[in-house]
Structures are given as C-alpha cells and as structure tokens.
mmCIF file of C-alpha atoms in Angstrom:
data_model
loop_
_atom_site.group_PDB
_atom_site.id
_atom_site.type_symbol
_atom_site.label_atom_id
_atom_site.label_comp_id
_atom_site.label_asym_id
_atom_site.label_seq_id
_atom_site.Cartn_x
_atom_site.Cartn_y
_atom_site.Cartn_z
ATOM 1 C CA UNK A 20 -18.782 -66.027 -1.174
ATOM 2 C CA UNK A 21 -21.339 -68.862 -2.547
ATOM 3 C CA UNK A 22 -22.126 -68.015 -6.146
ATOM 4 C CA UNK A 23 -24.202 -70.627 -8.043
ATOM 5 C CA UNK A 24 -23.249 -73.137 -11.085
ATOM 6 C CA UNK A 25 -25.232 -74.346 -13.960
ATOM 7 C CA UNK A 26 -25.677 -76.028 -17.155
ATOM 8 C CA UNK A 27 -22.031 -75.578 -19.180
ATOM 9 C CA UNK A 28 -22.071 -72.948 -21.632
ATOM 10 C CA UNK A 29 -21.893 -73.519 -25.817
ATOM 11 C CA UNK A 30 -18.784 -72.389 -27.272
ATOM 12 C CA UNK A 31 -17.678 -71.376 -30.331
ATOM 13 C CA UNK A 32 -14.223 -70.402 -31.801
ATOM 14 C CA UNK A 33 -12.992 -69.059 -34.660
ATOM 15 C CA UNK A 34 -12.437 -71.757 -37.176
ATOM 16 C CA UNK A 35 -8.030 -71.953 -36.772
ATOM 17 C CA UNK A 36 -8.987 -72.747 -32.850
ATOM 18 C CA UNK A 37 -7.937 -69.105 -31.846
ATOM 19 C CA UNK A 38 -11.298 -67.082 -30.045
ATOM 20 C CA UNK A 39 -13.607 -64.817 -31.774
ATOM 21 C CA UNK A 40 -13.025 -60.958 -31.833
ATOM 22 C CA UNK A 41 -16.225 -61.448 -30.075
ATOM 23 C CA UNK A 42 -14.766 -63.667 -27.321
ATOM 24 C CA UNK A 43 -11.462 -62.422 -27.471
ATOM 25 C CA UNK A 44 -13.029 -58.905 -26.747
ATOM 26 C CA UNK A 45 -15.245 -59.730 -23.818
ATOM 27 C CA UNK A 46 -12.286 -61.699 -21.863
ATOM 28 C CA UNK A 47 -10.473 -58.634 -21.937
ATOM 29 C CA UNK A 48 -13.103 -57.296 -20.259
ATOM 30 C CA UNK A 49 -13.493 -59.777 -18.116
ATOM 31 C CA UNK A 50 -9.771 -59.559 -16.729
ATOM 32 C CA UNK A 51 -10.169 -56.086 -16.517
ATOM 33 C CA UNK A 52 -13.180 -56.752 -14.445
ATOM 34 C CA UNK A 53 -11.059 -59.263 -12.715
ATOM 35 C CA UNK A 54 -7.911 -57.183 -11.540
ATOM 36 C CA UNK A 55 -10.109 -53.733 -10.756
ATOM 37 C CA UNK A 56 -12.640 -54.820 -9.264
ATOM 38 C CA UNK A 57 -13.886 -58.267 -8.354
ATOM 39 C CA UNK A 58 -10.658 -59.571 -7.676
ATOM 40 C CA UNK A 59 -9.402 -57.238 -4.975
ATOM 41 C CA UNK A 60 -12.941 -57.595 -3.584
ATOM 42 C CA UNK A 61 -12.702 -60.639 -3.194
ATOM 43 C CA UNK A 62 -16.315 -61.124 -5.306
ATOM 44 C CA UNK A 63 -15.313 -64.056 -7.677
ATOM 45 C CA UNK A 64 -14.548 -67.705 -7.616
ATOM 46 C CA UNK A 65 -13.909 -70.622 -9.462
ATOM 47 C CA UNK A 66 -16.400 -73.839 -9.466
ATOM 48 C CA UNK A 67 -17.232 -76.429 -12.134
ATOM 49 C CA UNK A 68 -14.408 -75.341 -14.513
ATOM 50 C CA UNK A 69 -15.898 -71.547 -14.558
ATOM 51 C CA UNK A 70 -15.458 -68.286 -13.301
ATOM 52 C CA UNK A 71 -17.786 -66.664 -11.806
ATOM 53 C CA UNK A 72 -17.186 -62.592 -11.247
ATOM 54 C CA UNK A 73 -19.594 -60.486 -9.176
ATOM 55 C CA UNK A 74 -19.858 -57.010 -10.283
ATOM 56 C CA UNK A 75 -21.150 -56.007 -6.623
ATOM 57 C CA UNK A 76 -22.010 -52.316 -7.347
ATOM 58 C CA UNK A 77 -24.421 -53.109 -10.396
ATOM 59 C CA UNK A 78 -25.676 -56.554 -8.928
ATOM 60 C CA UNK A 79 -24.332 -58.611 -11.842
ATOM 61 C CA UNK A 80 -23.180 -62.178 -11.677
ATOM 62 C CA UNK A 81 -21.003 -63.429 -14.990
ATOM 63 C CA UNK A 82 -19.589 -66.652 -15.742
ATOM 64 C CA UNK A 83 -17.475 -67.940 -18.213
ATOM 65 C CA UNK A 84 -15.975 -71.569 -18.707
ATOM 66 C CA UNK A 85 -12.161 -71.603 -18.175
ATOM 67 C CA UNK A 86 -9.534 -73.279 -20.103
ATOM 68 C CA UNK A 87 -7.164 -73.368 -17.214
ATOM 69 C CA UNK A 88 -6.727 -71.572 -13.834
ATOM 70 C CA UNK A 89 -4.262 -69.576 -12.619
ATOM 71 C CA UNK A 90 -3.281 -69.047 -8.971
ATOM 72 C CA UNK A 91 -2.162 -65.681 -9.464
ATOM 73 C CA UNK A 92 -5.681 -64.760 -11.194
ATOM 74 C CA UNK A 93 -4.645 -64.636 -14.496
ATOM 75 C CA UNK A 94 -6.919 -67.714 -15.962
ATOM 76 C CA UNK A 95 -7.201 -68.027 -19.685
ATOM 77 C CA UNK A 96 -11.516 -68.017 -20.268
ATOM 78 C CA UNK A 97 -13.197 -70.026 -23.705
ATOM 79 C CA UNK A 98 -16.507 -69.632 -24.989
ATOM 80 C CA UNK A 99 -19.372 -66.756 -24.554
ATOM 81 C CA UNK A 100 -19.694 -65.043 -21.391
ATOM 82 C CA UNK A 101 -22.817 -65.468 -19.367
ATOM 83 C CA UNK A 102 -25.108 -63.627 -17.365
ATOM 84 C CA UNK A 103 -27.504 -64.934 -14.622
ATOM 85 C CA UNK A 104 -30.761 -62.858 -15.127
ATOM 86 C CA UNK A 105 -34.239 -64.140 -13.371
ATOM 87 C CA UNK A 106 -32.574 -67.709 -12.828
ATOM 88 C CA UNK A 107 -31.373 -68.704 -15.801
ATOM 89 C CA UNK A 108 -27.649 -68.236 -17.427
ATOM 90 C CA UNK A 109 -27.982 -65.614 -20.839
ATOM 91 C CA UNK A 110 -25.410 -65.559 -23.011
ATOM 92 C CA UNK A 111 -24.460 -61.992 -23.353
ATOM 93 C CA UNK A 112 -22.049 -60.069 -26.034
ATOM 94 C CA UNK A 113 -18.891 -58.178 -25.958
ATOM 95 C CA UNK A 114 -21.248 -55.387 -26.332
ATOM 96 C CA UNK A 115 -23.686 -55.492 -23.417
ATOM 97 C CA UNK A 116 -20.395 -56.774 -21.460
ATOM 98 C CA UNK A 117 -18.566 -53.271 -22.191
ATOM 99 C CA UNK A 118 -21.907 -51.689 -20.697
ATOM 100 C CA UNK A 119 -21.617 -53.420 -17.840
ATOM 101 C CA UNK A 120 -18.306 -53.155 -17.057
ATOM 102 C CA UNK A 121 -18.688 -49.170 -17.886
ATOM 103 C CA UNK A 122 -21.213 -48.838 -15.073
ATOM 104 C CA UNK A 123 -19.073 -51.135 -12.435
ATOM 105 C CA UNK A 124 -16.340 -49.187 -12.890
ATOM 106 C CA UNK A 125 -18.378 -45.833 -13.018
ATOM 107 C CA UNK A 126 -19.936 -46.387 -9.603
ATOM 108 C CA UNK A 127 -16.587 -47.601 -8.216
ATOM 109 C CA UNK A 128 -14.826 -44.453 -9.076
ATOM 110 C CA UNK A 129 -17.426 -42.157 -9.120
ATOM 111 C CA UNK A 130 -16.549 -40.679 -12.384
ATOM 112 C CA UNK A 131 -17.786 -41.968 -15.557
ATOM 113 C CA UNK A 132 -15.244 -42.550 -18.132
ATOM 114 C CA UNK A 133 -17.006 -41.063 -21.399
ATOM 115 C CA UNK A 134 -14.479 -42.756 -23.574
ATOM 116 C CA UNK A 135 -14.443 -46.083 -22.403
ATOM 117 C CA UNK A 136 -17.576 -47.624 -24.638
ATOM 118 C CA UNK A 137 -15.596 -45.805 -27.914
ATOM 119 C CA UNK A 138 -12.082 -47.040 -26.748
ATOM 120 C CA UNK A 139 -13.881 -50.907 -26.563
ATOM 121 C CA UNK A 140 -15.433 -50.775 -30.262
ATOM 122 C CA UNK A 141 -12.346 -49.864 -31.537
ATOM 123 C CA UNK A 142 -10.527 -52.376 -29.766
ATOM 124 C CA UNK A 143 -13.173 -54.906 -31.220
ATOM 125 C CA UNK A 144 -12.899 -53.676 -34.765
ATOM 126 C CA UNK A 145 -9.020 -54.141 -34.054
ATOM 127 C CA UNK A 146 -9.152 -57.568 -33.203
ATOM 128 C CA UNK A 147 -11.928 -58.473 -35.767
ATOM 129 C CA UNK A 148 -9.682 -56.852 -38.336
ATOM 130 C CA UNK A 149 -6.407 -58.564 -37.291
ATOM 131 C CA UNK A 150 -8.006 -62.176 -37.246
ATOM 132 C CA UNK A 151 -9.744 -61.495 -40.687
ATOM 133 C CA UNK A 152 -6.206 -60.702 -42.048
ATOM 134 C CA UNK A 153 -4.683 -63.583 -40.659
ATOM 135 C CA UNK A 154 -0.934 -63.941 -39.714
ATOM 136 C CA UNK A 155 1.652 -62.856 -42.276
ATOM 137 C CA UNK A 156 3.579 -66.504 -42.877
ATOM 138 C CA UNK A 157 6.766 -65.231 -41.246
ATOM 139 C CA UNK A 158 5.189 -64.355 -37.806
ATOM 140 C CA UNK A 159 2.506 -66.927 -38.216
ATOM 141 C CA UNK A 160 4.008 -68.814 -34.504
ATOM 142 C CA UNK A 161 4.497 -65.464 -32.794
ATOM 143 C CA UNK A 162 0.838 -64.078 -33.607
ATOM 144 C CA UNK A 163 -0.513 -67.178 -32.510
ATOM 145 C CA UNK A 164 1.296 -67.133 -29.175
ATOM 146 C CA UNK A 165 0.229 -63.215 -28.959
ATOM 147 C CA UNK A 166 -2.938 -63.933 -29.656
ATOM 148 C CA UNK A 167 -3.128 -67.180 -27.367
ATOM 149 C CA UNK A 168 -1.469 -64.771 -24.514
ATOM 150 C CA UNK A 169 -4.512 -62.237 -24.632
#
C-alpha cells in the first residue's frame, strides 16, 4: 500500500512530558484501530517517523508522528492525530476520532455498537481526571510507567 507523507505535525504535551487526556485518548483509539482493523488488513504503514492507518470501509487516512516503532505493531504515537481531507493534513480530536472509529468498526461488523461513543467520553473524563489529580507521591514512578505504557 502507498499512502502519502507530509509536513510533520505540532505537538503538544501535558506540561510533566506525559500526553494529554486528549492525546492519550485518541492513541487508544488509534491502537484499537490498529489491532481490529487496519492492522490485520494490512491498510497501514510506517514512513517519515509516522503512522499512517487506513480506515478502508469509511475512506479515511490518519496519521500520527511516532515516538518509536514496534515490530510487533505496538508503536508508542506523540502529538495530535491527523486527518488527510481535500489534500491537506487536519488535525482532528479525540472526539471526531471516536466517530470515526465508531463507523469503521460499525461497517466491519455490521452491527453498530450504541455504547461505544458513551464508553469513550467516559474513558476521556477518566484520564483527564487522573492527570489533573496527579500521582499520589508513593506511586508517583509506577503511574508514570502506567501511564507511559498506555
């Protein structure tokens, strides 16, 4: 599969270097994405230091920068997610990500998953919540290896 490249993305992080709820949302989505459906369909690839994932059903194209690469699939993403729309990479939210990912995974099964949209929000207020509060000092190393792991 040829999928095209482009200008890098911005990025920005939560201030303690850790992602955004935002960011840390959407690459969720995007390995979900990854191991359901554009992986096993062989519609993604790495080029330039990004991923790009096809989401063949809806005829989306998404990219994100990667911090590193992993043979097995399991690449660790920074910065926004991007969509290609009329030429031109957008950066898209967690938001409009979930959407997408609802309908690729609707048409792929056939069966919409009413929850789904719902199950994401709450995920996102989750995170947001969780970075807000911070580590307790005690576990301070282990949440930021959790966190580092997702």
């Amino acid at each position: 599969m040829t999928l095209p490249t482009g200008a890098a993305p911005r990025h920005a992080s939560a201030p303690s270097g850790l992602p955004t709820a935002d960011e840390a949302v959407a690459h969720t989505l995007l390995n979900c994405l990854l191991r359901e459906v554009s992986g096993p369909e062989h519609q993604s690839a790495v080029a330039d230091g990004r991923l790009l994932v096809r989401l063949p059903r809806c005829g989306v194209l998404l990219r994100v920068a990667l911090r590193r690469t992993s043979l097995l699939g399991a690449h660790r993403f920074t910065g926004p997610v991007t969509e290609l729309r009329e030429g031109a990479w957008t950066e898209i939210g967690w938001r409009r990500l979930a959407d997408r990912a609802h309908a690729e995974l609707s048409l792929r099964t056939g069966a919409p998953n009413e929850e789904f949209l719902e199950q994401v929000a709450a995920s996102h207020r989750g995170v947001r919540a969780a970075l807000a509060a911070g580590p307790r000092p005690a576990a301070a190393g282990r949440h930021r290896t959790y966190l580092a792991s997702e």
